[in-house]
PDB file of C-alpha atoms in Angstrom:
ATOM      1  CA  MET A   1      81.484 117.430  89.445  1.00 47.00           C
ATOM      2  CA  THR A   2      78.522 116.986  91.755  1.00 50.00           C
ATOM      3  CA  THR A   3      78.613 117.970  95.418  1.00 66.00           C
ATOM      4  CA  PRO A   4      79.060 114.344  96.623  1.00 69.00           C
ATOM      5  CA  ALA A   5      81.892 113.909  94.132  1.00 71.00           C
ATOM      6  CA  TYR A   6      83.582 117.076  95.434  1.00 61.00           C
ATOM      7  CA  ALA A   7      83.185 115.811  98.997  1.00 69.00           C
ATOM      8  CA  LEU A   8      84.716 112.425  98.132  1.00 75.00           C
ATOM      9  CA  THR A   9      87.610 114.039  96.253  1.00 75.00           C
ATOM     10  CA  ASP A  10      88.349 116.458  99.084  1.00 71.00           C
ATOM     11  CA  SER A  11      88.082 113.690 101.674  1.00 71.00           C
ATOM     12  CA  TRP A  12      90.495 111.497  99.695  1.00 71.00           C
ATOM     13  CA  THR A  13      92.946 114.401  99.461  1.00 75.00           C
ATOM     14  CA  MET A  14      92.823 114.781 103.238  1.00 70.00           C
ATOM     15  CA  THR A  15      93.207 111.008 103.670  1.00 77.00           C
ATOM     16  CA  ARG A  16      96.386 111.082 101.569  1.00 76.00           C
ATOM     17  CA  ARG A  17      97.641 113.948 103.721  1.00 73.00           C
ATOM     18  CA  GLU A  18      97.159 111.861 106.859  1.00 70.00           C
ATOM     19  CA  LEU A  19      98.797 108.819 105.279  1.00 73.00           C
ATOM     20  CA  ALA A  20     101.803 110.983 104.396  1.00 76.00           C
ATOM     21  CA  ARG A  21     102.252 111.531 108.147  1.00 69.00           C
ATOM     22  CA  TRP A  22     102.877 107.817 108.539  1.00 69.00           C
ATOM     23  CA  GLN A  23     105.936 108.121 106.304  1.00 73.00           C
ATOM     24  CA  ARG A  24     107.231 111.166 108.187  1.00 73.00           C
ATOM     25  CA  HIS A  25     106.471 109.760 111.664  1.00 67.00           C
ATOM     26  CA  PRO A  26     106.630 105.930 111.435  1.00 72.00           C
ATOM     27  CA  VAL A  27     107.431 105.498 115.141  1.00 67.00           C
ATOM     28  CA  GLY A  28     103.899 106.394 116.182  1.00 67.00           C
ATOM     29  CA  VAL A  29     102.447 103.874 113.735  1.00 68.00           C
ATOM     30  CA  VAL A  30     104.754 101.127 115.013  1.00 71.00           C
ATOM     31  CA  VAL A  31     103.898 101.893 118.640  1.00 66.00           C
ATOM     32  CA  ASN A  32     100.181 101.676 117.895  1.00 70.00           C
ATOM     33  CA  LEU A  33     100.734  98.275 116.283  1.00 72.00           C
ATOM     34  CA  VAL A  34     103.029  96.871 118.981  1.00 75.00           C
ATOM     35  CA  PHE A  35     101.190  98.088 122.101  1.00 71.00           C
ATOM     36  CA  PRO A  36      98.151  95.771 121.706  1.00 75.00           C
ATOM     37  CA  VAL A  37     100.491  92.838 121.082  1.00 76.00           C
ATOM     38  CA  MET A  38     102.306  93.629 124.334  1.00 73.00           C
ATOM     39  CA  LEU A  39      98.986  93.715 126.194  1.00 72.00           C
ATOM     40  CA  LEU A  40      97.973  90.376 124.691  1.00 77.00           C
ATOM     41  CA  LEU A  41     101.240  88.752 125.745  1.00 74.00           C
ATOM     42  CA  MET A  42     101.184  90.366 129.183  1.00 66.00           C
ATOM     43  CA  PHE A  43      97.647  89.354 130.106  1.00 68.00           C
ATOM     44  CA  GLY A  44      97.927  85.981 128.382  1.00 66.00           C
ATOM     45  CA  TYR A  45     101.187  84.866 129.951  1.00 59.00           C
ATOM     46  CA  LEU A  46     102.285  87.212 132.758  1.00 53.00           C
ATOM     47  CA  VAL A  47      99.051  88.159 134.514  1.00 57.00           C
ATOM     48  CA  GLY A  48      97.436  84.770 133.904  1.00 56.00           C
ATOM     49  CA  GLY A  49      93.917  83.440 133.469  1.00 55.00           C
ATOM     50  CA  GLY A  50      90.841  85.576 133.998  1.00 55.00           C
ATOM     51  CA  ARG A  51      88.315  84.945 136.731  1.00 58.00           C
ATOM     52  CA  GLY A  52      85.103  83.154 135.867  1.00 57.00           C
ATOM     53  CA  VAL A  53      86.353  82.039 132.457  1.00 67.00           C
ATOM     54  CA  SER A  54      85.455  78.554 131.258  1.00 67.00           C
ATOM     55  CA  GLY A  55      87.716  76.970 128.670  1.00 68.00           C
ATOM     56  CA  ALA A  56      91.136  78.104 127.461  1.00 78.00           C
ATOM     57  CA  TYR A  57      91.890  81.631 128.642  1.00 82.00           C
ATOM     58  CA  LEU A  58      93.646  82.555 125.398  1.00 85.00           C
ATOM     59  CA  ASP A  59      90.456  81.776 123.473  1.00 87.00           C
ATOM     60  CA  PHE A  60      88.556  84.107 125.830  1.00 88.00           C
ATOM     61  CA  LEU A  61      91.236  86.785 125.898  1.00 88.00           C
ATOM     62  CA  VAL A  62      91.893  87.283 122.177  1.00 90.00           C
ATOM     63  CA  PRO A  63      88.403  88.590 121.243  1.00 91.00           C
ATOM     64  CA  GLY A  64      88.451  90.850 124.300  1.00 90.00           C
ATOM     65  CA  MET A  65      91.860  92.212 123.318  1.00 89.00           C
ATOM     66  CA  LEU A  66      90.638  92.850 119.779  1.00 92.00           C
ATOM     67  CA  ALA A  67      87.720  94.880 121.148  1.00 92.00           C
ATOM     68  CA  LEU A  68      90.023  96.687 123.589  1.00 89.00           C
ATOM     69  CA  THR A  69      92.374  97.607 120.741  1.00 88.00           C
ATOM     70  CA  MET A  70      89.472  99.169 118.860  1.00 89.00           C
ATOM     71  CA  ALA A  71      88.680 101.332 121.925  1.00 85.00           C
ATOM     72  CA  PHE A  72      92.251 102.421 122.630  1.00 81.00           C
ATOM     73  CA  GLY A  73      94.810 104.268 120.533  1.00 73.00           C
ATOM     74  CA  LEU A  74      92.721 107.362 119.869  1.00 77.00           C
ATOM     75  CA  GLU A  75      95.375 109.724 121.189  1.00 75.00           C
ATOM     76  CA  GLY A  76      97.167 109.769 117.811  1.00 76.00           C
ATOM     77  CA  THR A  77      94.019 111.013 116.106  1.00 80.00           C
ATOM     78  CA  MET A  78      93.253 113.473 118.890  1.00 81.00           C
ATOM     79  CA  VAL A  79      96.796 114.884 118.905  1.00 79.00           C
ATOM     80  CA  ALA A  80      96.795 115.282 115.099  1.00 80.00           C
ATOM     81  CA  VAL A  81      93.466 117.147 115.169  1.00 81.00           C
ATOM     82  CA  THR A  82      94.499 119.439 118.042  1.00 82.00           C
ATOM     83  CA  GLN A  83      97.879 120.171 116.431  1.00 80.00           C
ATOM     84  CA  ASP A  84      96.161 121.223 113.230  1.00 78.00           C
ATOM     85  CA  LEU A  85      93.860 123.425 115.288  1.00 78.00           C
ATOM     86  CA  ASP A  86      96.678 124.911 117.346  1.00 76.00           C
ATOM     87  CA  LYS A  87      98.852 125.685 114.299  1.00 75.00           C
ATOM     88  CA  GLY A  88      96.017 127.187 112.297  1.00 75.00           C
ATOM     89  CA  VAL A  89      96.167 124.473 109.619  1.00 73.00           C
ATOM     90  CA  ILE A  90      92.453 123.783 109.833  1.00 72.00           C
ATOM     91  CA  ASP A  91      91.714 127.515 109.509  1.00 72.00           C
ATOM     92  CA  ARG A  92      93.690 127.545 106.256  1.00 75.00           C
ATOM     93  CA  PHE A  93      91.812 124.494 105.009  1.00 72.00           C
ATOM     94  CA  ARG A  94      88.504 126.139 105.896  1.00 69.00           C
ATOM     95  CA  SER A  95      89.463 129.169 103.785  1.00 70.00           C
ATOM     96  CA  MET A  96      89.822 126.934 100.718  1.00 71.00           C
ATOM     97  CA  PRO A  97      86.990 125.744  98.441  1.00 69.00           C
ATOM     98  CA  MET A  98      86.759 122.436 100.256  1.00 69.00           C
ATOM     99  CA  ALA A  99      83.787 120.326 101.347  1.00 67.00           C
ATOM    100  CA  ASN A 100      82.896 121.007 104.974  1.00 65.00           C
ATOM    101  CA  GLY A 101      84.134 118.141 107.128  1.00 70.00           C
ATOM    102  CA  ALA A 102      86.503 116.668 104.503  1.00 77.00           C
ATOM    103  CA  VAL A 103      89.411 117.170 106.930  1.00 78.00           C
ATOM    104  CA  LEU A 104      87.637 115.091 109.564  1.00 82.00           C
ATOM    105  CA  VAL A 105      86.567 112.404 107.100  1.00 82.00           C
ATOM    106  CA  GLY A 106      90.124 112.147 105.780  1.00 83.00           C
ATOM    107  CA  ARG A 107      91.456 111.830 109.294  1.00 81.00           C
ATOM    108  CA  SER A 108      88.936 109.123 110.141  1.00 86.00           C
ATOM    109  CA  ALA A 109      89.632 107.194 106.913  1.00 87.00           C
ATOM    110  CA  ALA A 110      93.375 107.129 107.601  1.00 85.00           C
ATOM    111  CA  ASP A 111      92.751 106.032 111.178  1.00 88.00           C
ATOM    112  CA  MET A 112      90.468 103.224 109.996  1.00 91.00           C
ATOM    113  CA  LEU A 113      93.196 101.977 107.640  1.00 90.00           C
ATOM    114  CA  GLN A 114      95.650 101.884 110.526  1.00 87.00           C
ATOM    115  CA  SER A 115      93.038 100.186 112.737  1.00 89.00           C
ATOM    116  CA  ALA A 116      92.474  97.486 110.114  1.00 93.00           C
ATOM    117  CA  LEU A 117      96.234  96.958 109.898  1.00 91.00           C
ATOM    118  CA  GLY A 118      96.511  96.749 113.683  1.00 90.00           C
ATOM    119  CA  LEU A 119      93.657  94.238 113.760  1.00 93.00           C
ATOM    120  CA  ALA A 120      95.422  92.089 111.169  1.00 93.00           C
ATOM    121  CA  VAL A 121      98.707  92.188 113.132  1.00 92.00           C
ATOM    122  CA  LEU A 122      97.001  91.211 116.395  1.00 92.00           C
ATOM    123  CA  LEU A 123      95.101  88.372 114.701  1.00 94.00           C
ATOM    124  CA  ALA A 124      98.355  87.109 113.184  1.00 93.00           C
ATOM    125  CA  VAL A 125     100.088  87.148 116.588  1.00 92.00           C
ATOM    126  CA  ALA A 126      97.111  85.402 118.192  1.00 91.00           C
ATOM    127  CA  ALA A 127      97.247  82.709 115.497  1.00 91.00           C
ATOM    128  CA  ALA A 128     100.965  82.278 116.121  1.00 91.00           C
ATOM    129  CA  LEU A 129     100.187  81.745 119.823  1.00 88.00           C
ATOM    130  CA  GLY A 130      97.749  78.973 118.933  1.00 89.00           C
ATOM    131  CA  TRP A 131      94.402  80.795 118.909  1.00 90.00           C
ATOM    132  CA  ARG A 132      91.930  79.767 116.242  1.00 89.00           C
ATOM    133  CA  ALA A 133      88.497  81.104 115.292  1.00 89.00           C
ATOM    134  CA  GLN A 134      85.944  78.285 115.372  1.00 88.00           C
ATOM    135  CA  GLY A 135      82.922  80.094 113.913  1.00 84.00           C
ATOM    136  CA  GLY A 136      83.676  79.684 110.212  1.00 88.00           C
ATOM    137  CA  ALA A 137      84.536  82.247 107.550  1.00 92.00           C
ATOM    138  CA  ALA A 138      81.199  84.072 107.732  1.00 93.00           C
ATOM    139  CA  GLY A 139      81.427  84.398 111.501  1.00 93.00           C
ATOM    140  CA  PHE A 140      85.028  85.595 111.251  1.00 94.00           C
ATOM    141  CA  LEU A 141      84.185  88.315 108.733  1.00 95.00           C
ATOM    142  CA  ALA A 142      81.136  89.397 110.745  1.00 95.00           C
ATOM    143  CA  ALA A 143      83.275  89.649 113.892  1.00 95.00           C
ATOM    144  CA  VAL A 144      85.869  91.797 112.095  1.00 96.00           C
ATOM    145  CA  GLY A 145      83.056  94.000 110.789  1.00 96.00           C
ATOM    146  CA  LEU A 146      81.696  94.523 114.322  1.00 96.00           C
ATOM    147  CA  LEU A 147      85.166  95.405 115.605  1.00 96.00           C
ATOM    148  CA  LEU A 148      85.726  97.990 112.873  1.00 96.00           C
ATOM    149  CA  LEU A 149      82.247  99.439 113.413  1.00 96.00           C
ATOM    150  CA  PHE A 150      83.020  99.887 117.114  1.00 95.00           C
ATOM    151  CA  ARG A 151      86.344 101.500 116.211  1.00 94.00           C
ATOM    152  CA  PHE A 152      84.625 103.899 113.822  1.00 95.00           C
ATOM    153  CA  ALA A 153      82.242 105.019 116.568  1.00 94.00           C
ATOM    154  CA  MET A 154      85.056 105.457 119.116  1.00 91.00           C
ATOM    155  CA  LEU A 155      87.046 107.397 116.529  1.00 91.00           C
ATOM    156  CA  TRP A 156      84.332 110.024 116.098  1.00 91.00           C
ATOM    157  CA  ILE A 157      84.045 110.358 119.867  1.00 89.00           C
ATOM    158  CA  GLY A 158      87.794 111.061 119.884  1.00 87.00           C
ATOM    159  CA  ILE A 159      87.538 113.590 117.049  1.00 88.00           C
ATOM    160  CA  HIS A 160      84.752 115.455 118.836  1.00 88.00           C
ATOM    161  CA  LEU A 161      86.670 115.493 122.133  1.00 86.00           C
ATOM    162  CA  ALA A 162      89.780 116.739 120.303  1.00 85.00           C
ATOM    163  CA  LEU A 163      87.810 119.602 118.746  1.00 85.00           C
ATOM    164  CA  VAL A 164      86.457 120.455 122.201  1.00 84.00           C
ATOM    165  CA  ALA A 165      89.893 120.256 123.845  1.00 78.00           C
ATOM    166  CA  GLY A 166      91.520 122.358 121.126  1.00 75.00           C
ATOM    167  CA  LYS A 167      95.056 122.055 122.539  1.00 75.00           C
ATOM    168  CA  PRO A 168      97.474 119.093 122.229  1.00 71.00           C
ATOM    169  CA  GLU A 169      98.419 119.386 125.914  1.00 69.00           C
ATOM    170  CA  LEU A 170      94.794 118.749 126.918  1.00 71.00           C
ATOM    171  CA  VAL A 171      94.569 115.483 124.971  1.00 72.00           C
ATOM    172  CA  GLN A 172      96.146 113.407 127.742  1.00 69.00           C
ATOM    173  CA  ALA A 173      93.526 114.559 130.229  1.00 67.00           C
ATOM    174  CA  VAL A 174      90.726 113.787 127.790  1.00 68.00           C
ATOM    175  CA  GLN A 175      92.278 110.442 126.802  1.00 68.00           C
ATOM    176  CA  ILE A 176      91.984 109.275 130.415  1.00 70.00           C
ATOM    177  CA  LEU A 177      88.233 109.105 129.851  1.00 69.00           C
ATOM    178  CA  VAL A 178      88.777 106.199 127.445  1.00 72.00           C
ATOM    179  CA  TRP A 179      90.467 103.971 130.018  1.00 73.00           C
ATOM    180  CA  PRO A 180      87.338 103.212 132.085  1.00 73.00           C
ATOM    181  CA  VAL A 181      85.597 102.061 128.906  1.00 74.00           C
ATOM    182  CA  GLY A 182      88.404  99.570 128.307  1.00 77.00           C
ATOM    183  CA  PHE A 183      88.989  98.185 131.766  1.00 77.00           C
ATOM    184  CA  LEU A 184      85.407  98.279 133.061  1.00 83.00           C
ATOM    185  CA  SER A 185      84.621  95.583 130.521  1.00 85.00           C
ATOM    186  CA  ASN A 186      84.707  91.825 130.063  1.00 86.00           C
ATOM    187  CA  ALA A 187      87.946  91.945 128.069  1.00 82.00           C
ATOM    188  CA  PHE A 188      89.957  90.140 130.764  1.00 81.00           C
ATOM    189  CA  ALA A 189      87.433  88.501 133.092  1.00 81.00           C
ATOM    190  CA  ALA A 190      83.829  87.291 133.059  1.00 82.00           C
ATOM    191  CA  PRO A 191      81.248  89.651 134.654  1.00 81.00           C
ATOM    192  CA  GLU A 192      79.872  86.713 136.662  1.00 80.00           C
ATOM    193  CA  SER A 193      83.056  86.701 138.750  1.00 77.00           C
ATOM    194  CA  MET A 194      82.585  90.366 139.755  1.00 80.00           C
ATOM    195  CA  PRO A 195      80.397  92.001 142.414  1.00 83.00           C
ATOM    196  CA  ASP A 196      76.809  92.325 141.190  1.00 85.00           C
ATOM    197  CA  TRP A 197      76.903  96.117 140.758  1.00 84.00           C
ATOM    198  CA  LEU A 198      80.215  96.009 138.922  1.00 83.00           C
ATOM    199  CA  GLY A 199      79.122  93.096 136.743  1.00 84.00           C
ATOM    200  CA  THR A 200      76.036  95.075 135.712  1.00 87.00           C
ATOM    201  CA  VAL A 201      78.166  98.074 134.706  1.00 86.00           C
ATOM    202  CA  VAL A 202      80.512  95.814 132.773  1.00 87.00           C
ATOM    203  CA  GLN A 203      77.681  94.086 130.923  1.00 86.00           C
ATOM    204  CA  TRP A 204      76.210  97.420 129.813  1.00 87.00           C
ATOM    205  CA  ASN A 205      79.564  98.684 128.557  1.00 90.00           C
ATOM    206  CA  PRO A 206      79.375  99.012 124.726  1.00 91.00           C
ATOM    207  CA  MET A 207      82.811  97.429 124.448  1.00 91.00           C
ATOM    208  CA  SER A 208      81.618  94.409 126.435  1.00 92.00           C
ATOM    209  CA  GLN A 209      78.708  93.998 124.035  1.00 93.00           C
ATOM    210  CA  THR A 210      81.130  93.989 121.106  1.00 94.00           C
ATOM    211  CA  ALA A 211      83.514  91.575 122.842  1.00 93.00           C
ATOM    212  CA  THR A 212      80.678  89.169 123.732  1.00 93.00           C
ATOM    213  CA  ALA A 213      79.274  89.237 120.201  1.00 94.00           C
ATOM    214  CA  VAL A 214      82.738  88.724 118.696  1.00 95.00           C
ATOM    215  CA  ARG A 215      83.388  85.773 121.021  1.00 94.00           C
ATOM    216  CA  ASP A 216      80.123  84.213 119.888  1.00 94.00           C
ATOM    217  CA  LEU A 217      80.970  84.719 116.195  1.00 94.00           C
ATOM    218  CA  PHE A 218      84.479  83.340 116.731  1.00 94.00           C
ATOM    219  CA  GLY A 219      83.098  80.352 118.677  1.00 89.00           C
ATOM    220  CA  SER A 220      85.167  81.356 121.718  1.00 88.00           C
ATOM    221  CA  PRO A 221      84.383  80.955 125.449  1.00 81.00           C
ATOM    222  CA  GLY A 222      82.281  83.778 126.862  1.00 80.00           C
ATOM    223  CA  GLY A 223      80.253  84.295 123.700  1.00 83.00           C
ATOM    224  CA  GLU A 224      76.487  84.544 123.984  1.00 83.00           C
ATOM    225  CA  PRO A 225      73.961  84.424 121.126  1.00 82.00           C
ATOM    226  CA  GLY A 226      71.819  87.508 120.680  1.00 82.00           C
ATOM    227  CA  HIS A 227      74.492  90.108 121.453  1.00 87.00           C
ATOM    228  CA  VAL A 228      75.196  90.965 117.814  1.00 91.00           C
ATOM    229  CA  TRP A 229      72.241  93.364 117.683  1.00 93.00           C
ATOM    230  CA  ALA A 230      73.596  95.259 120.720  1.00 92.00           C
ATOM    231  CA  ALA A 231      77.098  95.285 119.211  1.00 94.00           C
ATOM    232  CA  VAL A 232      75.589  96.982 116.154  1.00 95.00           C
ATOM    233  CA  ALA A 233      73.126  99.248 117.975  1.00 95.00           C
ATOM    234  CA  TRP A 234      75.632 100.745 120.441  1.00 95.00           C
ATOM    235  CA  PRO A 235      78.148 102.023 117.831  1.00 95.00           C
ATOM    236  CA  LEU A 236      75.357 103.313 115.606  1.00 97.00           C
ATOM    237  CA  ALA A 237      73.850 105.177 118.559  1.00 96.00           C
ATOM    238  CA  LEU A 238      77.247 106.668 119.448  1.00 95.00           C
ATOM    239  CA  LEU A 239      77.784 107.682 115.818  1.00 95.00           C
ATOM    240  CA  ALA A 240      74.332 109.264 115.680  1.00 96.00           C
ATOM    241  CA  VAL A 241      75.376 111.479 118.610  1.00 95.00           C
ATOM    242  CA  PHE A 242      79.052 112.239 118.052  1.00 93.00           C
ATOM    243  CA  PHE A 243      79.345 112.389 114.261  1.00 91.00           C
ATOM    244  CA  PRO A 244      76.984 115.396 113.927  1.00 90.00           C
ATOM    245  CA  LEU A 245      78.465 116.953 117.076  1.00 92.00           C
ATOM    246  CA  ALA A 246      81.968 116.762 115.569  1.00 90.00           C
ATOM    247  CA  VAL A 247      80.867 118.123 112.183  1.00 85.00           C
ATOM    248  CA  ARG A 248      78.906 120.935 113.841  1.00 87.00           C
ATOM    249  CA  ARG A 249      81.820 121.798 116.118  1.00 86.00           C
ATOM    250  CA  PHE A 250      84.155 121.862 113.111  1.00 83.00           C
ATOM    251  CA  ALA A 251      81.773 124.114 111.180  1.00 79.00           C
ATOM    252  CA  ARG A 252      81.697 126.589 114.067  1.00 79.00           C
ATOM    253  CA  LEU A 253      85.471 126.930 114.380  1.00 72.00           C
ATOM    254  CA  SER A 254      86.830 130.462 113.998  1.00 56.00           C
ATOM    255  CA  ARG A 255      83.341 131.981 113.852  1.00 51.00           C
TER     256      ARG A 255
END
């Protein structure tokens, strides 16, 4: 087998290992699926309409919640990575004839499968509440692609931070860093309704760029043409930074 074939085989083996955790610990998977639904219901019906939003608030909220879901929920990945580090599992893997980084790729692949499932569940709930995408099939698929791309970038940030933290008990402190990304965004309210300085921060937030582009592709209120390029450029830039950092950090473990 060639080197790429070895890498793919090893990565798939590690992906199956992560998927086996779902069977052993289904509660965590269920919580990750239910939590975004609870947020959607809470902000859609308990908290009420967002400021500065024109049109139906649910139509504005759903794309923002989809983007927020792709930013949140990294603690499961971070805890799994730090537990493997803390228990010496990764050291044992590194002693085997395995492609460097296959453990991380397997972890990310399993997380992306769960993210896609969570996205499907949230879209189904939104449809049950009456939300509909108005941008056509091509726009719908492009929006889903942007959401998963953003998730993939956030995932590798989480993997790198987990390798830096090293201990499961430090994950909570590191996870707090994700919250500003989620709430300093246009997920719940339009930037135009905020103070100028805050609105500027919100507009430059990578998650806001994804949410705005997704709203445009869905034909929802708050969408603006021309944001798709930023919704692609931001995740690619984050991946260009954090993917090699994570792989390099992994390669240097136990040296």
